[in-house]
Amino acid sequence: MATTSEDVWRLLAELTAAQKETDKQLKEVSQQQKENAQQLKETDKQLKELGKQIGGLGAKFGSFTEGLALPSMETILRQRFGMEVISPSVRVSKEGQHLEIDVLAYTNGELNTAYIVEVKSHARQEDITQLKSILQRFRRFFPEHKDKKLYGILAAVDLSPELREKILQEGLYVARIHDQVFELDIPDNFPPQTY
């Protein structure tokens, strides 16, 4: 069967129509991609804002927990350990280094001792490392306390029995909340680690 000029013209017309339809579809796809990119930008912006809000909420909850712990920890530090000075939320900067302590308590004279309390809503393994790091760096930031015996207390609202054991094995005191008051949770013969 021979191809006539009419067949060629018909094929060209079909090809032109198909090309116009393809161009139209490509424009629609391109427009859809632009809209999707805009939606992704908007979603990313919303996620960043949500992250900021959650971070702020976490900081507020941490401050709330520290505020909750302070009155009962102050009682423990004064009555059980004889501390005279109790300072919440101590922040020190020295030579470009920073140290943040939830509660610092100390006494001079015969006792000549200091306690650092780290307060957590949900204690984790890395909180032990953090408290030990603070204890080890303490004298560099507070040379005026260099001759004091130094102890650490990890106070937590939520704490697993396994983690409690690890904290005690490290020679750190454990304080837990009981009836809305923090109390020491240590064995009778607990030997604290001096730093």
Coordinates of N, CA, C and O in Angstrom, one line a residue:
M1 N 0.8 -1.2 0.0 CA 0.0 0.0 0.0 C 0.9 1.2 0.0 O 1.8 1.4 0.8
A2 N 0.7 2.1 -0.9 CA 1.5 3.3 -1.1 C 0.9 4.4 -0.2 O -0.2 4.5 0.0
T3 N 1.9 5.2 0.3 CA 1.5 6.3 1.2 C 1.2 7.5 0.2 O 2.0 7.9 -0.6
T4 N 0.0 8.1 0.5 CA -0.3 9.2 -0.4 C 0.0 10.5 0.4 O 0.3 10.5 1.6
S5 N -0.1 11.6 -0.4 CA 0.2 12.9 0.3 C -0.8 13.2 1.3 O -0.5 13.9 2.3
E6 N -2.1 12.7 1.1 CA -3.1 12.9 2.1 C -2.7 12.2 3.4 O -2.9 12.8 4.5
D7 N -2.2 11.0 3.3 CA -1.7 10.3 4.5 C -0.6 11.0 5.2 O -0.6 11.1 6.5
V8 N 0.3 11.6 4.5 CA 1.4 12.3 5.1 C 0.9 13.5 5.8 O 1.3 13.8 7.0
W9 N -0.1 14.3 5.2 CA -0.6 15.5 5.8 C -1.4 15.1 7.1 O -1.4 15.8 8.1
R10 N -2.2 14.0 7.0 CA -2.9 13.5 8.1 C -2.0 13.1 9.3 O -2.2 13.5 10.4
L11 N -0.9 12.4 9.0 CA 0.1 12.0 10.0 C 0.7 13.2 10.6 O 1.0 13.3 11.8
L12 N 1.1 14.2 9.8 CA 1.7 15.5 10.3 C 0.7 16.2 11.2 O 1.1 16.7 12.2
A13 N -0.6 16.2 10.8 CA -1.6 16.9 11.7 C -1.7 16.2 13.0 O -1.8 16.8 14.1
E14 N -1.7 14.8 12.9 CA -1.8 14.0 14.2 C -0.6 14.2 15.1 O -0.7 14.4 16.3
L15 N 0.6 14.3 14.4 CA 1.8 14.5 15.1 C 1.8 15.9 15.8 O 2.3 16.1 16.9
T16 N 1.4 16.9 15.0 CA 1.3 18.3 15.6 C 0.3 18.3 16.8 O 0.6 18.9 17.8
A17 N -0.8 17.7 16.6 CA -1.8 17.7 17.7 C -1.2 16.9 19.0 O -1.3 17.4 20.1
A18 N -0.5 15.8 18.7 CA 0.1 15.1 19.8 C 1.2 15.9 20.5 O 1.4 15.9 21.7
Q19 N 2.0 16.6 19.6 CA 3.0 17.5 20.2 C 2.4 18.6 21.0 O 3.0 18.9 22.1
K20 N 1.3 19.2 20.6 CA 0.6 20.3 21.4 C 0.2 19.7 22.7 O 0.3 20.3 23.7
E21 N -0.4 18.5 22.7 CA -0.9 17.8 23.9 C 0.3 17.5 24.8 O 0.2 17.7 26.0
T22 N 1.4 17.1 24.3 CA 2.6 16.8 25.1 C 3.1 18.1 25.7 O 3.5 18.1 26.9
D23 N 3.2 19.2 25.0 CA 3.6 20.5 25.5 C 2.7 20.9 26.6 O 3.2 21.4 27.7
K24 N 1.4 20.7 26.4 CA 0.4 21.1 27.4 C 0.6 20.3 28.7 O 0.6 20.8 29.8
Q25 N 0.8 19.0 28.6 CA 1.1 18.1 29.7 C 2.4 18.5 30.4 O 2.5 18.5 31.7
L26 N 3.4 18.8 29.7 CA 4.7 19.2 30.3 C 4.6 20.5 31.1 O 5.1 20.6 32.1
K27 N 3.7 21.4 30.5 CA 3.5 22.7 31.3 C 2.8 22.4 32.6 O 3.1 23.0 33.6
E28 N 1.8 21.5 32.5 CA 1.0 21.1 33.7 C 1.9 20.4 34.7 O 1.9 20.7 35.9
V29 N 2.8 19.5 34.2 CA 3.7 18.9 35.1 C 4.7 19.9 35.8 O 5.0 19.9 37.0
S30 N 5.2 20.8 35.0 CA 6.1 21.8 35.4 C 5.4 22.7 36.5 O 6.0 23.0 37.5
Q31 N 4.1 23.1 36.2 CA 3.4 23.9 37.2 C 3.2 23.1 38.5 O 3.3 23.6 39.6
Q32 N 2.9 21.8 38.4 CA 2.7 20.9 39.5 C 4.0 20.8 40.4 O 3.9 20.9 41.6
Q33 N 5.1 20.7 39.7 CA 6.4 20.7 40.4 C 6.7 22.0 41.1 O 7.2 21.9 42.2
K34 N 6.3 23.1 40.5 CA 6.5 24.4 41.2 C 5.6 24.4 42.4 O 6.1 24.9 43.5
E35 N 4.4 24.0 42.3 CA 3.5 24.0 43.5 C 4.0 23.0 44.6 O 3.9 23.4 45.7
N36 N 4.5 21.9 44.2 CA 5.0 20.9 45.1 C 6.2 21.5 45.8 O 6.4 21.3 47.1
A37 N 7.1 22.2 45.1 CA 8.3 22.8 45.7 C 7.9 23.9 46.7 O 8.5 23.9 47.8
Q38 N 6.9 24.6 46.3 CA 6.4 25.7 47.3 C 5.8 25.0 48.5 O 6.0 25.5 49.6
Q39 N 5.0 23.9 48.3 CA 4.5 23.2 49.5 C 5.6 22.7 50.4 O 5.5 22.7 51.6
L40 N 6.6 22.1 49.8 CA 7.8 21.6 50.5 C 8.4 22.7 51.3 O 8.8 22.5 52.5
K41 N 8.6 23.9 50.7 CA 9.2 25.0 51.4 C 8.3 25.4 52.6 O 8.9 25.6 53.7
E42 N 7.0 25.4 52.4 CA 6.1 25.8 53.5 C 6.1 24.8 54.6 O 6.2 25.1 55.8
T43 N 6.2 23.5 54.2 CA 6.2 22.4 55.2 C 7.5 22.5 56.0 O 7.5 22.3 57.2
D44 N 8.6 22.7 55.3 CA 9.9 22.8 55.9 C 9.9 24.0 56.9 O 10.4 23.8 58.1
K45 N 9.3 25.1 56.5 CA 9.3 26.3 57.4 C 8.4 25.9 58.6 O 8.8 26.3 59.8
Q46 N 7.3 25.2 58.4 CA 6.4 24.9 59.6 C 7.1 23.9 60.5 O 7.0 24.0 61.7
L47 N 7.9 22.9 59.9 CA 8.6 22.0 60.8 C 9.7 22.7 61.6 O 10.0 22.3 62.7
K48 N 10.4 23.6 61.0 CA 11.4 24.4 61.7 C 10.8 25.2 62.9 O 11.3 25.2 64.0
E49 N 9.6 25.8 62.6 CA 8.9 26.5 63.7 C 8.5 25.6 64.8 O 8.6 25.9 66.0
L50 N 8.0 24.4 64.4 CA 7.5 23.4 65.4 C 8.7 23.0 66.2 O 8.6 22.8 67.4
G51 N 9.9 22.8 65.6 CA 11.1 22.4 66.3 C 11.5 23.4 67.3 O 11.9 23.1 68.4
K52 N 11.4 24.7 66.9 CA 11.7 25.8 67.9 C 10.7 25.8 69.1 O 11.2 25.9 70.2
Q53 N 9.5 25.6 68.8 CA 8.5 25.5 69.8 C 8.7 24.3 70.8 O 8.6 24.5 72.0
I54 N 9.0 23.2 70.2 CA 9.3 22.0 71.0 C 10.5 22.2 71.9 O 10.5 21.9 73.1
G55 N 11.6 22.8 71.3 CA 12.8 23.1 72.0 C 12.5 24.0 73.2 O 13.0 23.8 74.3
G56 N 11.7 25.0 72.9 CA 11.3 26.0 74.0 C 10.5 25.3 75.1 O 10.7 25.6 76.3
L57 N 9.6 24.4 74.7 CA 8.8 23.7 75.6 C 9.7 22.8 76.5 O 9.5 22.7 77.7
G58 N 10.7 22.2 75.9 CA 11.6 21.3 76.6 C 12.4 22.1 77.6 O 12.6 21.7 78.8
A59 N 12.9 23.3 77.2 CA 13.6 24.2 78.1 C 12.7 24.6 79.3 O 13.2 24.6 80.4
K60 N 11.5 24.9 79.0 CA 10.6 25.3 80.1 C 10.3 24.2 81.0 O 10.2 24.4 82.2
F61 N 10.2 23.0 80.5 CA 9.9 21.8 81.3 C 11.2 21.5 82.2 O 11.1 21.2 83.4
G62 N 12.3 21.7 81.6 CA 13.6 21.6 82.4 C 13.6 22.6 83.5 O 14.0 22.2 84.6
S63 N 13.3 23.8 83.2 CA 13.3 24.9 84.2 C 12.2 24.5 85.3 O 12.5 24.8 86.5
F64 N 11.1 24.0 84.9 CA 10.1 23.6 85.8 C 10.6 22.5 86.8 O 10.4 22.6 88.0
T65 N 11.2 21.5 86.2 CA 11.8 20.4 87.0 C 12.8 20.9 88.0 O 12.8 20.6 89.1
E66 N 13.7 21.8 87.5 CA 14.7 22.4 88.4 C 14.1 23.2 89.5 O 14.5 23.1 90.7
G67 N 13.0 24.0 89.2 CA 12.3 24.7 90.2 C 11.6 23.8 91.2 O 11.5 24.1 92.4
L68 N 11.1 22.7 90.7 CA 10.4 21.7 91.6 C 11.4 21.1 92.5 O 11.1 20.8 93.7
A69 N 12.6 20.8 92.0 CA 13.7 20.1 92.8 C 14.3 21.1 93.9 O 14.7 20.6 94.9
L70 N 14.4 22.3 93.6 CA 15.2 23.2 94.4 C 14.8 23.3 95.9 O 15.7 23.1 96.7
P71 N 13.5 23.4 96.3 CA 13.2 23.5 97.7 C 13.6 22.2 98.5 O 14.2 22.3 99.5
S72 N 13.3 21.1 97.9 CA 13.6 19.8 98.6 C 15.1 19.6 98.6 O 15.7 19.1 99.6
M73 N 15.8 19.9 97.5 CA 17.3 19.7 97.4 C 17.9 20.7 98.4 O 18.9 20.3 99.0
E74 N 17.4 21.8 98.5 CA 18.0 22.8 99.5 C 17.9 22.2 100.9 O 18.8 22.3 101.7
T75 N 16.7 21.6 101.2 CA 16.6 21.0 102.6 C 17.6 19.9 102.8 O 18.2 19.8 103.8
I76 N 17.7 19.0 101.8 CA 18.7 17.9 101.9 C 20.1 18.5 102.1 O 20.9 18.0 102.9
L77 N 20.5 19.5 101.2 CA 21.8 20.0 101.3 C 22.1 20.7 102.6 O 23.3 20.6 103.1
R78 N 21.2 21.4 103.1 CA 21.4 22.1 104.4 C 21.4 21.1 105.6 O 22.3 21.1 106.4
Q79 N 20.3 20.3 105.7 CA 20.1 19.5 106.9 C 21.0 18.2 106.9 O 21.5 17.8 107.9
R80 N 21.1 17.6 105.7 CA 21.9 16.3 105.7 C 23.4 16.5 105.6 O 24.2 15.9 106.1
F81 N 23.7 17.5 104.7 CA 25.1 17.7 104.4 C 25.7 19.0 105.0 O 26.9 19.2 104.8
G82 N 24.9 19.8 105.7 CA 25.5 21.0 106.3 C 26.0 22.1 105.4 O 26.8 22.9 105.8
M83 N 25.4 22.2 104.2 CA 25.8 23.3 103.3 C 25.3 24.6 103.7 O 24.1 24.7 104.2
E84 N 26.1 25.7 103.6 CA 25.7 27.0 104.0 C 25.2 27.8 102.8 O 24.3 28.6 102.9
V85 N 25.9 27.7 101.7 CA 25.5 28.4 100.5 C 24.9 27.5 99.4 O 25.5 26.5 99.1
I86 N 23.7 27.9 99.0 CA 23.1 27.1 97.9 C 22.7 28.0 96.8 O 21.9 28.9 97.0
S87 N 23.2 27.8 95.6 CA 22.9 28.6 94.5 C 22.4 27.9 93.3 O 23.0 27.0 92.8
P88 N 21.1 28.2 92.9 CA 20.6 27.5 91.7 C 21.1 28.2 90.5 O 21.4 29.3 90.4
S89 N 21.1 27.4 89.4 CA 21.4 27.9 88.0 C 22.6 28.7 88.0 O 22.6 29.9 87.7
V90 N 23.8 28.1 88.2 CA 25.1 28.8 88.2 C 25.7 28.7 86.8 O 25.8 27.5 86.3
R91 N 26.0 29.8 86.2 CA 26.7 29.7 84.8 C 28.0 30.5 84.9 O 28.0 31.6 85.4
V92 N 29.0 29.9 84.4 CA 30.4 30.5 84.5 C 31.0 30.4 83.1 O 30.9 29.4 82.4
S93 N 31.7 31.4 82.7 CA 32.5 31.4 81.5 C 33.9 31.9 81.8 O 34.1 32.9 82.5
K94 N 34.8 31.1 81.3 CA 36.2 31.4 81.6 C 37.1 31.0 80.4 O 37.0 29.8 80.0
E95 N 37.8 31.9 79.8 CA 38.7 31.7 78.7 C 38.0 31.0 77.5 O 38.5 30.0 76.9
G96 N 36.8 31.4 77.2 CA 36.0 30.8 76.1 C 35.3 29.5 76.4 O 34.6 29.0 75.6
Q97 N 35.5 29.0 77.6 CA 34.8 27.8 78.0 C 33.6 28.1 78.9 O 33.6 29.2 79.6
H98 N 32.6 27.3 78.9 CA 31.4 27.5 79.7 C 31.1 26.3 80.6 O 31.3 25.2 80.2
L99 N 30.5 26.6 81.7 CA 30.1 25.6 82.6 C 28.7 26.0 83.2 O 28.6 27.1 83.7
E100 N 27.7 25.1 83.2 CA 26.4 25.4 83.7 C 26.1 24.3 84.8 O 26.2 23.1 84.5
I101 N 25.7 24.8 85.9 CA 25.4 23.9 87.1 C 24.0 24.2 87.5 O 23.6 25.4 87.8
D102 N 23.2 23.1 87.7 CA 21.8 23.3 88.1 C 21.7 23.9 89.5 O 21.0 24.8 89.8
V103 N 22.5 23.2 90.4 CA 22.5 23.7 91.8 C 24.0 23.5 92.3 O 24.5 22.4 92.2
L104 N 24.5 24.6 92.9 CA 25.9 24.5 93.5 C 25.7 24.8 95.0 O 25.1 25.8 95.3
A105 N 26.2 23.9 95.8 CA 26.1 24.1 97.3 C 27.5 23.9 97.9 O 28.2 23.0 97.5
Y106 N 27.8 24.8 98.9 CA 29.1 24.6 99.5 C 29.1 25.2 100.9 O 28.3 26.0 101.3
T107 N 30.1 24.8 101.6 CA 30.4 25.3 103.0 C 31.9 25.4 103.2 O 32.6 24.6 102.6
N108 N 32.3 26.4 103.9 CA 33.7 26.5 104.2 C 34.0 25.9 105.6 O 33.2 25.1 106.0
G109 N 35.0 26.4 106.2 CA 35.3 26.0 107.6 C 35.7 24.5 107.7 O 36.3 24.0 106.8
E110 N 35.2 23.9 108.8 CA 35.6 22.5 109.1 C 35.2 21.5 108.0 O 35.9 20.6 107.6
L111 N 34.0 21.7 107.5 CA 33.5 20.7 106.5 C 34.2 20.9 105.2 O 34.5 20.0 104.5
N112 N 34.3 22.2 104.7 CA 35.0 22.6 103.5 C 34.6 21.6 102.3 O 35.5 20.9 101.7
T113 N 33.4 21.6 102.0 CA 32.8 20.7 101.0 C 31.9 21.4 100.0 O 31.3 22.4 100.4
A114 N 31.8 20.8 98.8 CA 30.9 21.4 97.8 C 30.1 20.2 97.2 O 30.6 19.1 97.1
Y115 N 28.9 20.5 96.8 CA 28.0 19.5 96.1 C 27.5 20.2 94.8 O 27.1 21.3 94.8
I116 N 27.5 19.4 93.8 CA 26.9 19.8 92.5 C 25.7 18.9 92.2 O 25.9 17.7 92.2
V117 N 24.6 19.6 92.0 CA 23.4 18.8 91.7 C 23.0 19.0 90.3 O 22.8 20.2 89.8
E118 N 22.8 18.0 89.6 CA 22.3 18.0 88.2 C 20.9 17.5 88.2 O 20.6 16.4 88.7
V119 N 19.9 18.3 87.8 CA 18.5 17.9 87.8 C 18.0 17.5 86.4 O 18.2 18.3 85.5
K120 N 17.3 16.4 86.4 CA 16.8 15.9 85.1 C 15.3 15.4 85.3 O 15.0 14.9 86.3
S121 N 14.5 15.7 84.2 CA 13.2 15.1 84.3 C 13.2 13.6 84.0 O 12.6 12.8 84.7
H122 N 13.9 13.2 83.0 CA 14.1 11.8 82.6 C 15.6 11.5 82.5 O 16.2 11.9 81.5
A123 N 16.1 10.9 83.5 CA 17.6 10.6 83.6 C 18.0 9.6 82.5 O 17.2 8.6 82.3
R124 N 19.1 9.8 81.9 CA 19.7 8.9 80.9 C 21.1 8.6 81.2 O 21.7 9.4 82.0
Q125 N 21.7 7.6 80.5 CA 23.1 7.3 80.7 C 24.0 8.5 80.5 O 25.0 8.7 81.3
E126 N 23.8 9.3 79.5 CA 24.6 10.4 79.2 C 24.6 11.5 80.3 O 25.5 12.3 80.4
D127 N 23.6 11.5 81.1 CA 23.5 12.4 82.3 C 24.6 12.1 83.3 O 25.1 13.0 83.9
I128 N 25.0 10.9 83.4 CA 26.1 10.5 84.3 C 27.4 11.1 83.8 O 28.1 11.7 84.5
T129 N 27.6 10.9 82.5 CA 28.8 11.4 81.9 C 28.8 13.0 82.0 O 29.9 13.5 82.3
Q130 N 27.7 13.6 81.8 CA 27.6 15.1 81.9 C 28.0 15.5 83.3 O 28.8 16.4 83.5
L131 N 27.4 14.9 84.3 CA 27.7 15.3 85.7 C 29.1 15.1 86.1 O 29.8 15.9 86.7
K132 N 29.7 13.9 85.7 CA 31.1 13.7 85.9 C 32.0 14.7 85.2 O 33.0 15.1 85.8
S133 N 31.6 15.1 84.0 CA 32.4 16.1 83.3 C 32.4 17.4 84.1 O 33.4 18.1 84.2
I134 N 31.2 17.8 84.6 CA 31.1 19.0 85.4 C 32.0 18.9 86.6 O 32.7 19.9 87.0
L135 N 31.9 17.8 87.3 CA 32.7 17.6 88.5 C 34.2 17.7 88.2 O 35.0 18.3 89.0
Q136 N 34.6 17.1 87.1 CA 36.0 17.1 86.8 C 36.5 18.5 86.3 O 37.7 18.8 86.5
R137 N 35.7 19.3 85.8 CA 36.1 20.7 85.3 C 35.8 21.7 86.4 O 36.2 22.9 86.2
F138 N 35.2 21.4 87.4 CA 34.7 22.4 88.4 C 35.8 23.3 89.0 O 35.7 24.5 89.0
R139 N 36.9 22.7 89.4 CA 38.0 23.4 90.0 C 38.7 24.4 89.0 O 39.2 25.4 89.4
R140 N 38.6 24.1 87.7 CA 39.2 25.0 86.8 C 38.4 26.3 86.7 O 38.9 27.4 86.5
F141 N 37.1 26.2 86.9 CA 36.2 27.3 86.8 C 36.0 28.0 88.2 O 35.7 29.2 88.3
F142 N 36.3 27.2 89.3 CA 36.1 27.8 90.6 C 37.4 27.5 91.4 O 37.4 26.7 92.4
P143 N 38.5 28.1 91.1 CA 39.7 27.9 91.8 C 39.6 28.2 93.3 O 40.4 27.6 94.2
E144 N 38.7 29.1 93.7 CA 38.5 29.4 95.1 C 38.0 28.2 95.9 O 38.0 28.2 97.2
H145 N 37.5 27.2 95.2 CA 37.0 26.0 95.9 C 37.9 24.8 95.7 O 37.5 23.6 95.9
K146 N 39.2 25.0 95.3 CA 40.1 23.9 94.9 C 40.4 23.0 96.0 O 40.7 21.8 95.8
D147 N 40.3 23.4 97.3 CA 40.6 22.5 98.4 C 39.4 21.8 99.0 O 39.6 21.1 100.0
K148 N 38.3 22.0 98.4 CA 37.1 21.4 99.0 C 36.9 20.0 98.5 O 37.3 19.6 97.4
K149 N 36.3 19.2 99.4 CA 35.8 17.8 98.9 C 34.6 18.1 98.0 O 33.8 19.0 98.4
L150 N 34.5 17.4 96.9 CA 33.5 17.7 95.9 C 32.7 16.4 95.7 O 33.3 15.4 95.4
Y151 N 31.3 16.5 95.7 CA 30.5 15.4 95.5 C 29.4 15.8 94.4 O 29.1 17.0 94.2
G152 N 28.9 14.8 93.8 CA 27.8 15.0 92.8 C 26.5 14.3 93.2 O 26.5 13.2 93.7
I153 N 25.4 14.9 92.8 CA 24.1 14.4 93.1 C 23.3 14.5 91.8 O 23.2 15.6 91.2
L154 N 22.7 13.4 91.3 CA 21.9 13.4 90.1 C 20.4 13.2 90.7 O 20.1 12.2 91.2
A155 N 19.7 14.3 90.5 CA 18.3 14.3 90.9 C 17.4 14.2 89.7 O 17.5 14.9 88.7
A156 N 16.5 13.2 89.7 CA 15.7 12.9 88.6 C 14.2 12.6 89.0 O 14.0 12.0 90.0
V157 N 13.3 13.0 88.1 CA 11.9 12.7 88.3 C 11.7 11.3 87.9 O 11.0 10.5 88.6
D158 N 12.2 10.9 86.7 CA 12.0 9.5 86.2 C 13.4 8.9 86.0 O 14.3 9.5 85.4
L159 N 13.5 7.7 86.6 CA 14.8 7.0 86.6 C 14.6 5.5 86.7 O 13.9 5.0 87.6
S160 N 15.2 4.8 85.8 CA 15.1 3.3 85.8 C 15.9 2.7 86.9 O 17.0 3.3 87.3
P161 N 15.6 1.6 87.5 CA 16.4 0.9 88.5 C 17.8 0.6 88.0 O 18.7 0.7 88.8
E162 N 17.9 0.2 86.8 CA 19.3 -0.1 86.2 C 20.1 1.2 86.2 O 21.3 1.1 86.6
L163 N 19.6 2.3 85.8 CA 20.4 3.5 85.8 C 20.7 4.0 87.2 O 21.8 4.5 87.4
R164 N 19.8 3.8 88.1 CA 20.1 4.2 89.5 C 21.3 3.4 90.0 O 22.2 4.0 90.6
E165 N 21.4 2.1 89.7 CA 22.5 1.3 90.1 C 23.8 1.8 89.5 O 24.9 1.9 90.1
K166 N 23.8 2.2 88.2 CA 24.9 2.7 87.5 C 25.4 4.0 88.1 O 26.6 4.3 88.3
I167 N 24.5 4.9 88.5 CA 24.8 6.2 89.1 C 25.5 5.9 90.5 O 26.5 6.5 90.8
L168 N 24.9 5.0 91.2 CA 25.5 4.7 92.5 C 26.9 4.1 92.4 O 27.8 4.4 93.1
Q169 N 27.1 3.2 91.4 CA 28.4 2.6 91.1 C 29.4 3.6 90.8 O 30.6 3.4 91.0
E170 N 29.0 4.7 90.2 CA 29.9 5.8 89.8 C 30.3 6.7 91.1 O 31.0 7.6 91.0
G171 N 29.6 6.4 92.2 CA 29.9 7.1 93.4 C 29.1 8.4 93.5 O 29.5 9.3 94.3
L172 N 28.1 8.6 92.7 CA 27.2 9.8 92.7 C 26.0 9.5 93.5 O 25.4 8.4 93.5
Y173 N 25.6 10.5 94.2 CA 24.3 10.4 95.0 C 23.1 10.4 94.0 O 23.2 11.0 92.9
V174 N 22.1 9.8 94.4 CA 20.8 9.8 93.6 C 19.7 10.4 94.4 O 19.6 10.0 95.6
A175 N 19.0 11.3 93.8 CA 17.8 11.9 94.5 C 16.6 11.7 93.5 O 16.8 11.9 92.3
R176 N 15.5 11.2 94.1 CA 14.3 11.0 93.3 C 13.1 11.7 93.9 O 13.1 11.9 95.1
I177 N 12.1 11.9 93.1 CA 11.0 12.6 93.6 C 10.0 11.5 94.2 O 9.9 10.4 93.7
H178 N 9.5 11.9 95.4 CA 8.6 11.0 96.1 C 7.6 11.9 96.8 O 8.0 12.8 97.6
D179 N 6.3 11.7 96.6 CA 5.3 12.6 97.1 C 5.6 14.1 96.9 O 5.5 14.9 97.8
Q180 N 5.9 14.4 95.6 CA 6.2 15.7 95.2 C 7.4 16.4 95.8 O 7.6 17.6 95.8
V181 N 8.3 15.6 96.5 CA 9.5 16.1 97.1 C 10.6 15.2 96.7 O 10.5 14.0 96.7
F182 N 11.8 15.8 96.4 CA 12.9 15.0 96.1 C 13.6 14.5 97.4 O 13.7 15.2 98.4
E183 N 13.9 13.2 97.4 CA 14.6 12.6 98.5 C 15.8 11.8 98.0 O 15.8 11.4 96.9
L184 N 16.8 11.7 98.9 CA 18.0 10.9 98.5 C 17.5 9.4 98.4 O 16.7 9.0 99.2
D185 N 18.0 8.7 97.4 CA 17.7 7.3 97.2 C 19.0 6.5 97.1 O 19.5 6.2 96.0
I186 N 19.6 6.3 98.3 CA 20.9 5.7 98.3 C 20.9 4.6 99.4 O 20.1 4.7 100.4
P187 N 21.7 3.6 99.3 CA 21.8 2.6 100.4 C 22.4 3.2 101.6 O 23.1 4.2 101.6
D188 N 22.1 2.5 102.8 CA 22.6 3.0 104.0 C 24.2 3.1 104.1 O 24.7 4.0 104.7
N189 N 24.8 2.2 103.4 CA 26.3 2.2 103.5 C 26.9 2.8 102.2 O 28.0 2.4 101.8
F190 N 26.2 3.7 101.5 CA 26.7 4.3 100.3 C 28.0 5.0 100.4 O 28.1 5.9 101.2
P191 N 29.1 4.6 99.6 CA 30.3 5.3 99.7 C 30.4 6.3 98.5 O 30.7 5.9 97.4
P192 N 30.2 7.6 98.7 CA 30.2 8.6 97.6 C 31.7 8.8 97.1 O 32.6 8.6 97.8
Q193 N 31.8 9.1 95.8 CA 33.1 9.3 95.2 C 33.4 10.8 95.4 O 32.6 11.7 95.2
T194 N 34.6 11.1 95.9 CA 35.1 12.4 96.1 C 35.8 12.9 94.8 O 36.6 12.1 94.3
Y195 N 35.5 14.1 94.3 CA 36.2 14.6 93.1 C 37.1 15.7 93.5 O 37.0 16.3 94.5

